[in-house]
């Protein structure tokens, strides 16, 4: 599979991504936006989701497109990041026209990173400001690993992070993925060296160690994340993602791509979609929905979205860096 020039979701024509984070809070926000509204839908498979304005993404709902999407840490506090993104869009005159006013449309999702060694004793919810900062920072290039919504993320055996990847299909269609990796499950096999996503790696984008040759990989070791958070009870989690394409898709087709992309999550995180995760995938199209692709092309796009999401998950963990008061080591520190 051939990657786009940046191997980021921003290889999809029109998309921009911005990160903002607070190192003391050990959390952050990532925003996806574009110069014009884009078609989007969503599919949730985790048992503990946290979302904002996702109902309007159903294929039968009135609004045809949105202005931005956000991924945030902070659990329910992080939903306020959407207000900051709305502030930025409103200042730019962006939004859905209703009479003589415009209302920016900003669905989003959150992950739980409140017990990760960061200082959560704020007097004022920091996520609105982080959302505005992430929107203002949006561009074609952005950092992976311990940035944006991946700042305080953790997986079962090591730090999580923000990941992204892209692919260009034979017909020139570009597909990309962006993900904040914070699951109950493990992104690496029990030896912690090999990634579950290894069969889909392009080049050495997450180390090039290949597939774990061992047998009985279904026997999961004790989770280091659960041990680190034992005093607080069951660790709370969630992997939240956005997949995108420049192919023209309807909202219904976007929803189908979101469903397909969950396969990529399950291939890269073991186990996935647990009762303790709020696993969610948004799917975005920047193409003209008036001329949607046929079902054969949709199949190829869904497959590519799943592969890109698997790769992005591994890249998020691969690029994580050590920071103050970390509960878990980075993948690079376990080697």
Short mmCIF file of N, CA, C and O in Angstrom, two decimals, residues 253-319:
data_model
loop_
_atom_site.label_atom_id
_atom_site.label_comp_id
_atom_site.label_asym_id
_atom_site.label_seq_id
_atom_site.Cartn_x
_atom_site.Cartn_y
_atom_site.Cartn_z
N UNK A 253 -22.79 6.55 3.14
CA UNK A 253 -21.55 5.88 2.76
C UNK A 253 -20.45 6.16 3.78
O UNK A 253 -19.64 5.27 4.09
N UNK A 254 -20.41 7.38 4.30
CA UNK A 254 -19.44 7.68 5.36
C UNK A 254 -19.68 6.78 6.57
O UNK A 254 -18.72 6.27 7.18
N UNK A 255 -20.93 6.57 6.93
CA UNK A 255 -21.22 5.70 8.06
C UNK A 255 -20.73 4.28 7.79
O UNK A 255 -20.18 3.62 8.67
N UNK A 256 -20.90 3.80 6.56
CA UNK A 256 -20.43 2.46 6.21
C UNK A 256 -18.91 2.38 6.30
O UNK A 256 -18.35 1.37 6.75
N UNK A 257 -18.20 3.43 5.90
CA UNK A 257 -16.74 3.45 6.03
C UNK A 257 -16.33 3.46 7.50
O UNK A 257 -15.36 2.79 7.89
N UNK A 258 -17.06 4.18 8.34
CA UNK A 258 -16.77 4.18 9.77
C UNK A 258 -16.91 2.78 10.36
O UNK A 258 -16.09 2.34 11.18
N UNK A 259 -17.95 2.07 9.94
CA UNK A 259 -18.15 0.69 10.40
C UNK A 259 -16.97 -0.18 9.97
O UNK A 259 -16.40 -0.93 10.79
N UNK A 260 -16.58 -0.08 8.72
CA UNK A 260 -15.47 -0.88 8.21
C UNK A 260 -14.17 -0.56 8.94
O UNK A 260 -13.35 -1.45 9.22
N UNK A 261 -13.96 0.71 9.25
CA UNK A 261 -12.71 1.12 9.89
C UNK A 261 -12.54 0.52 11.28
O UNK A 261 -11.40 0.34 11.75
N UNK A 262 -13.64 0.18 11.95
CA UNK A 262 -13.53 -0.47 13.26
C UNK A 262 -12.77 -1.79 13.16
O UNK A 262 -12.16 -2.23 14.15
N UNK A 263 -12.79 -2.44 12.00
CA UNK A 263 -12.00 -3.66 11.84
C UNK A 263 -10.52 -3.35 12.06
O UNK A 263 -9.78 -4.16 12.63
N UNK A 264 -10.08 -2.18 11.59
CA UNK A 264 -8.69 -1.80 11.79
C UNK A 264 -8.34 -1.60 13.24
O UNK A 264 -7.23 -1.91 13.68
N UNK A 265 -9.30 -1.10 14.02
CA UNK A 265 -9.07 -0.95 15.46
C UNK A 265 -8.91 -2.32 16.11
O UNK A 265 -8.01 -2.53 16.94
N UNK A 266 -9.76 -3.26 15.73
CA UNK A 266 -9.70 -4.59 16.33
C UNK A 266 -8.44 -5.35 15.94
O UNK A 266 -7.98 -6.21 16.70
N UNK A 267 -7.88 -5.05 14.77
CA UNK A 267 -6.64 -5.71 14.36
C UNK A 267 -5.42 -5.15 15.08
O UNK A 267 -4.38 -5.81 15.15
N UNK A 268 -5.53 -3.93 15.59
CA UNK A 268 -4.38 -3.25 16.18
C UNK A 268 -4.41 -3.17 17.69
O UNK A 268 -3.40 -2.84 18.32
N UNK A 269 -5.56 -3.43 18.31
CA UNK A 269 -5.72 -3.37 19.76
C UNK A 269 -6.42 -4.64 20.22
O UNK A 269 -7.49 -4.98 19.73
N UNK A 270 -5.82 -5.34 21.18
CA UNK A 270 -6.39 -6.60 21.67
C UNK A 270 -6.49 -6.55 23.19
O UNK A 270 -5.48 -6.39 23.87
N UNK A 271 -7.71 -6.65 23.75
CA UNK A 271 -9.00 -6.68 23.06
C UNK A 271 -9.49 -5.27 22.73
O UNK A 271 -9.05 -4.29 23.34
N UNK A 272 -10.42 -5.19 21.79
CA UNK A 272 -11.05 -3.92 21.43
C UNK A 272 -12.53 -3.94 21.76
O UNK A 272 -13.11 -5.00 21.99
N UNK A 273 -13.14 -2.75 21.75
CA UNK A 273 -14.59 -2.62 21.86
C UNK A 273 -15.13 -3.25 23.14
O UNK A 273 -16.18 -3.88 23.14
N UNK A 274 -14.40 -3.03 24.24
CA UNK A 274 -14.79 -3.65 25.50
C UNK A 274 -15.86 -2.79 26.20
O UNK A 274 -16.12 -1.66 25.80
N UNK A 275 -16.46 -3.32 27.27
CA UNK A 275 -17.42 -2.51 28.03
C UNK A 275 -16.80 -1.26 28.65
O UNK A 275 -17.52 -0.32 29.00
N UNK A 276 -15.46 -1.24 28.79
CA UNK A 276 -14.77 -0.12 29.44
C UNK A 276 -14.18 0.87 28.45
O UNK A 276 -13.49 1.81 28.85
N UNK A 277 -14.38 0.66 27.16
CA UNK A 277 -13.91 1.56 26.11
C UNK A 277 -15.10 2.25 25.46
O UNK A 277 -16.18 1.65 25.33
N UNK A 278 -14.89 3.47 25.00
CA UNK A 278 -15.93 4.17 24.25
C UNK A 278 -15.57 4.23 22.77
O UNK A 278 -15.81 5.25 22.12
N UNK A 279 -15.00 3.17 22.25
CA UNK A 279 -14.43 3.16 20.89
C UNK A 279 -15.39 3.71 19.86
O UNK A 279 -16.55 3.27 19.74
N UNK A 280 -14.89 4.68 19.10
CA UNK A 280 -15.71 5.42 18.15
C UNK A 280 -14.87 5.79 16.94
O UNK A 280 -13.69 6.11 17.07
N UNK A 281 -15.49 5.76 15.75
CA UNK A 281 -14.83 6.21 14.52
C UNK A 281 -15.75 7.18 13.78
O UNK A 281 -16.90 6.84 13.47
N UNK A 282 -15.24 8.38 13.51
CA UNK A 282 -15.87 9.29 12.56
C UNK A 282 -15.33 8.98 11.17
O UNK A 282 -14.16 8.61 11.03
N UNK A 283 -16.16 9.15 10.15
CA UNK A 283 -15.68 9.04 8.77
C UNK A 283 -16.05 10.31 8.03
O UNK A 283 -17.17 10.82 8.16
N UNK A 284 -15.11 10.81 7.24
CA UNK A 284 -15.21 12.12 6.58
C UNK A 284 -14.97 11.96 5.08
O UNK A 284 -14.11 11.19 4.66
N UNK A 285 -15.73 12.72 4.30
CA UNK A 285 -15.48 12.84 2.86
C UNK A 285 -15.36 14.31 2.50
O UNK A 285 -16.22 15.11 2.85
N UNK A 286 -14.29 14.66 1.77
CA UNK A 286 -14.13 16.03 1.29
C UNK A 286 -14.53 16.15 -0.18
O UNK A 286 -14.39 17.22 -0.77
N UNK A 287 -15.03 15.05 -0.77
CA UNK A 287 -15.49 15.08 -2.15
C UNK A 287 -16.91 15.62 -2.26
O UNK A 287 -17.59 15.83 -1.26
N UNK A 288 -17.37 15.80 -3.48
CA UNK A 288 -18.71 16.32 -3.74
C UNK A 288 -19.73 15.20 -3.60
O UNK A 288 -19.81 14.31 -4.46
N UNK A 289 -20.54 15.25 -2.53
CA UNK A 289 -21.49 14.18 -2.24
C UNK A 289 -22.60 14.06 -3.27
O UNK A 289 -23.37 13.10 -3.25
N UNK A 290 -22.68 15.02 -4.20
CA UNK A 290 -23.71 14.95 -5.24
C UNK A 290 -23.40 13.87 -6.27
O UNK A 290 -24.28 13.44 -7.01
N UNK A 291 -22.15 13.42 -6.31
CA UNK A 291 -21.75 12.37 -7.27
C UNK A 291 -21.01 11.26 -6.53
O UNK A 291 -19.81 11.07 -6.71
N UNK A 292 -21.70 10.53 -5.65
CA UNK A 292 -21.02 9.55 -4.80
C UNK A 292 -20.47 8.37 -5.59
O UNK A 292 -20.92 8.06 -6.70
N UNK A 293 -19.50 7.69 -4.99
CA UNK A 293 -18.87 6.52 -5.61
C UNK A 293 -19.83 5.33 -5.60
O UNK A 293 -20.83 5.32 -4.87
N UNK A 294 -19.51 4.31 -6.40
CA UNK A 294 -20.32 3.10 -6.41
C UNK A 294 -19.89 2.16 -5.29
O UNK A 294 -18.91 2.41 -4.57
N UNK A 295 -20.59 1.05 -5.14
CA UNK A 295 -20.34 0.16 -4.02
C UNK A 295 -18.98 -0.52 -4.09
O UNK A 295 -18.35 -0.81 -3.07
N UNK A 296 -18.49 -0.79 -5.30
CA UNK A 296 -17.18 -1.39 -5.44
C UNK A 296 -16.09 -0.47 -4.92
O UNK A 296 -15.17 -0.90 -4.20
N UNK A 297 -16.17 0.81 -5.27
CA UNK A 297 -15.20 1.78 -4.78
C UNK A 297 -15.34 1.96 -3.27
O UNK A 297 -14.34 2.12 -2.55
N UNK A 298 -16.57 1.91 -2.78
CA UNK A 298 -16.80 2.05 -1.34
C UNK A 298 -16.14 0.92 -0.57
O UNK A 298 -15.57 1.13 0.50
N UNK A 299 -16.19 -0.29 -1.11
CA UNK A 299 -15.52 -1.43 -0.47
C UNK A 299 -14.03 -1.16 -0.33
O UNK A 299 -13.44 -1.37 0.74
N UNK A 300 -13.39 -0.68 -1.41
CA UNK A 300 -11.96 -0.42 -1.38
C UNK A 300 -11.61 0.68 -0.39
O UNK A 300 -10.59 0.60 0.32
N UNK A 301 -12.44 1.70 -0.32
CA UNK A 301 -12.20 2.80 0.61
C UNK A 301 -12.34 2.33 2.05
O UNK A 301 -11.52 2.67 2.92
N UNK A 302 -13.35 1.51 2.33
CA UNK A 302 -13.53 0.98 3.68
C UNK A 302 -12.36 0.12 4.11
O UNK A 302 -11.89 0.19 5.26
N UNK A 303 -11.88 -0.72 3.18
CA UNK A 303 -10.71 -1.56 3.49
C UNK A 303 -9.49 -0.70 3.78
O UNK A 303 -8.77 -0.92 4.76
N UNK A 304 -9.25 0.30 2.94
CA UNK A 304 -8.09 1.17 3.14
C UNK A 304 -8.20 1.94 4.45
O UNK A 304 -7.20 2.15 5.15
N UNK A 305 -9.41 2.36 4.80
CA UNK A 305 -9.61 3.08 6.06
C UNK A 305 -9.25 2.19 7.25
O UNK A 305 -8.62 2.64 8.21
N UNK A 306 -9.64 0.91 7.19
CA UNK A 306 -9.31 -0.02 8.27
C UNK A 306 -7.80 -0.23 8.38
O UNK A 306 -7.24 -0.22 9.48
N UNK A 307 -7.14 -0.39 7.25
CA UNK A 307 -5.68 -0.59 7.26
C UNK A 307 -4.98 0.66 7.78
O UNK A 307 -4.07 0.58 8.61
N UNK A 308 -5.41 1.84 7.30
CA UNK A 308 -4.80 3.08 7.78
C UNK A 308 -5.00 3.26 9.27
O UNK A 308 -4.09 3.73 9.98
N UNK A 309 -6.17 2.88 9.78
CA UNK A 309 -6.42 3.04 11.20
C UNK A 309 -5.53 2.10 12.02
O UNK A 309 -4.97 2.51 13.05
N UNK A 310 -5.33 0.86 11.57
CA UNK A 310 -4.40 -0.04 12.26
C UNK A 310 -3.01 0.56 12.33
O UNK A 310 -2.35 0.57 13.39
N UNK A 311 -2.53 1.07 11.21
CA UNK A 311 -1.20 1.66 11.15
C UNK A 311 -1.10 2.90 12.03
O UNK A 311 -0.11 3.12 12.72
N UNK A 312 -2.15 3.73 11.99
CA UNK A 312 -2.15 4.95 12.79
C UNK A 312 -2.09 4.64 14.29
O UNK A 312 -1.42 5.34 15.06
N UNK A 313 -2.79 3.60 14.71
CA UNK A 313 -2.77 3.20 16.12
C UNK A 313 -1.36 2.84 16.56
O UNK A 313 -0.86 3.30 17.60
N UNK A 314 -0.68 2.03 15.77
CA UNK A 314 0.70 1.66 16.10
C UNK A 314 1.63 2.88 16.08
O UNK A 314 2.50 3.03 16.94
N UNK A 315 1.43 3.76 15.11
CA UNK A 315 2.29 4.96 15.02
C UNK A 315 2.09 5.87 16.23
O UNK A 315 3.04 6.51 16.69
N UNK A 316 0.86 5.96 16.74
CA UNK A 316 0.62 6.79 17.91
C UNK A 316 1.42 6.32 19.12
O UNK A 316 1.99 7.14 19.85
N UNK A 317 1.47 5.01 19.33
CA UNK A 317 2.24 4.45 20.44
C UNK A 317 3.73 4.53 20.16
O UNK A 317 4.54 4.85 21.04
N UNK A 318 4.13 4.25 18.93
CA UNK A 318 5.54 4.29 18.53
C UNK A 318 6.15 5.67 18.78
O UNK A 318 7.31 5.79 19.19
N UNK A 319 5.40 6.74 18.54
CA UNK A 319 5.93 8.09 18.64
C UNK A 319 5.76 8.72 20.02
O UNK A 319 6.19 9.88 20.22
#
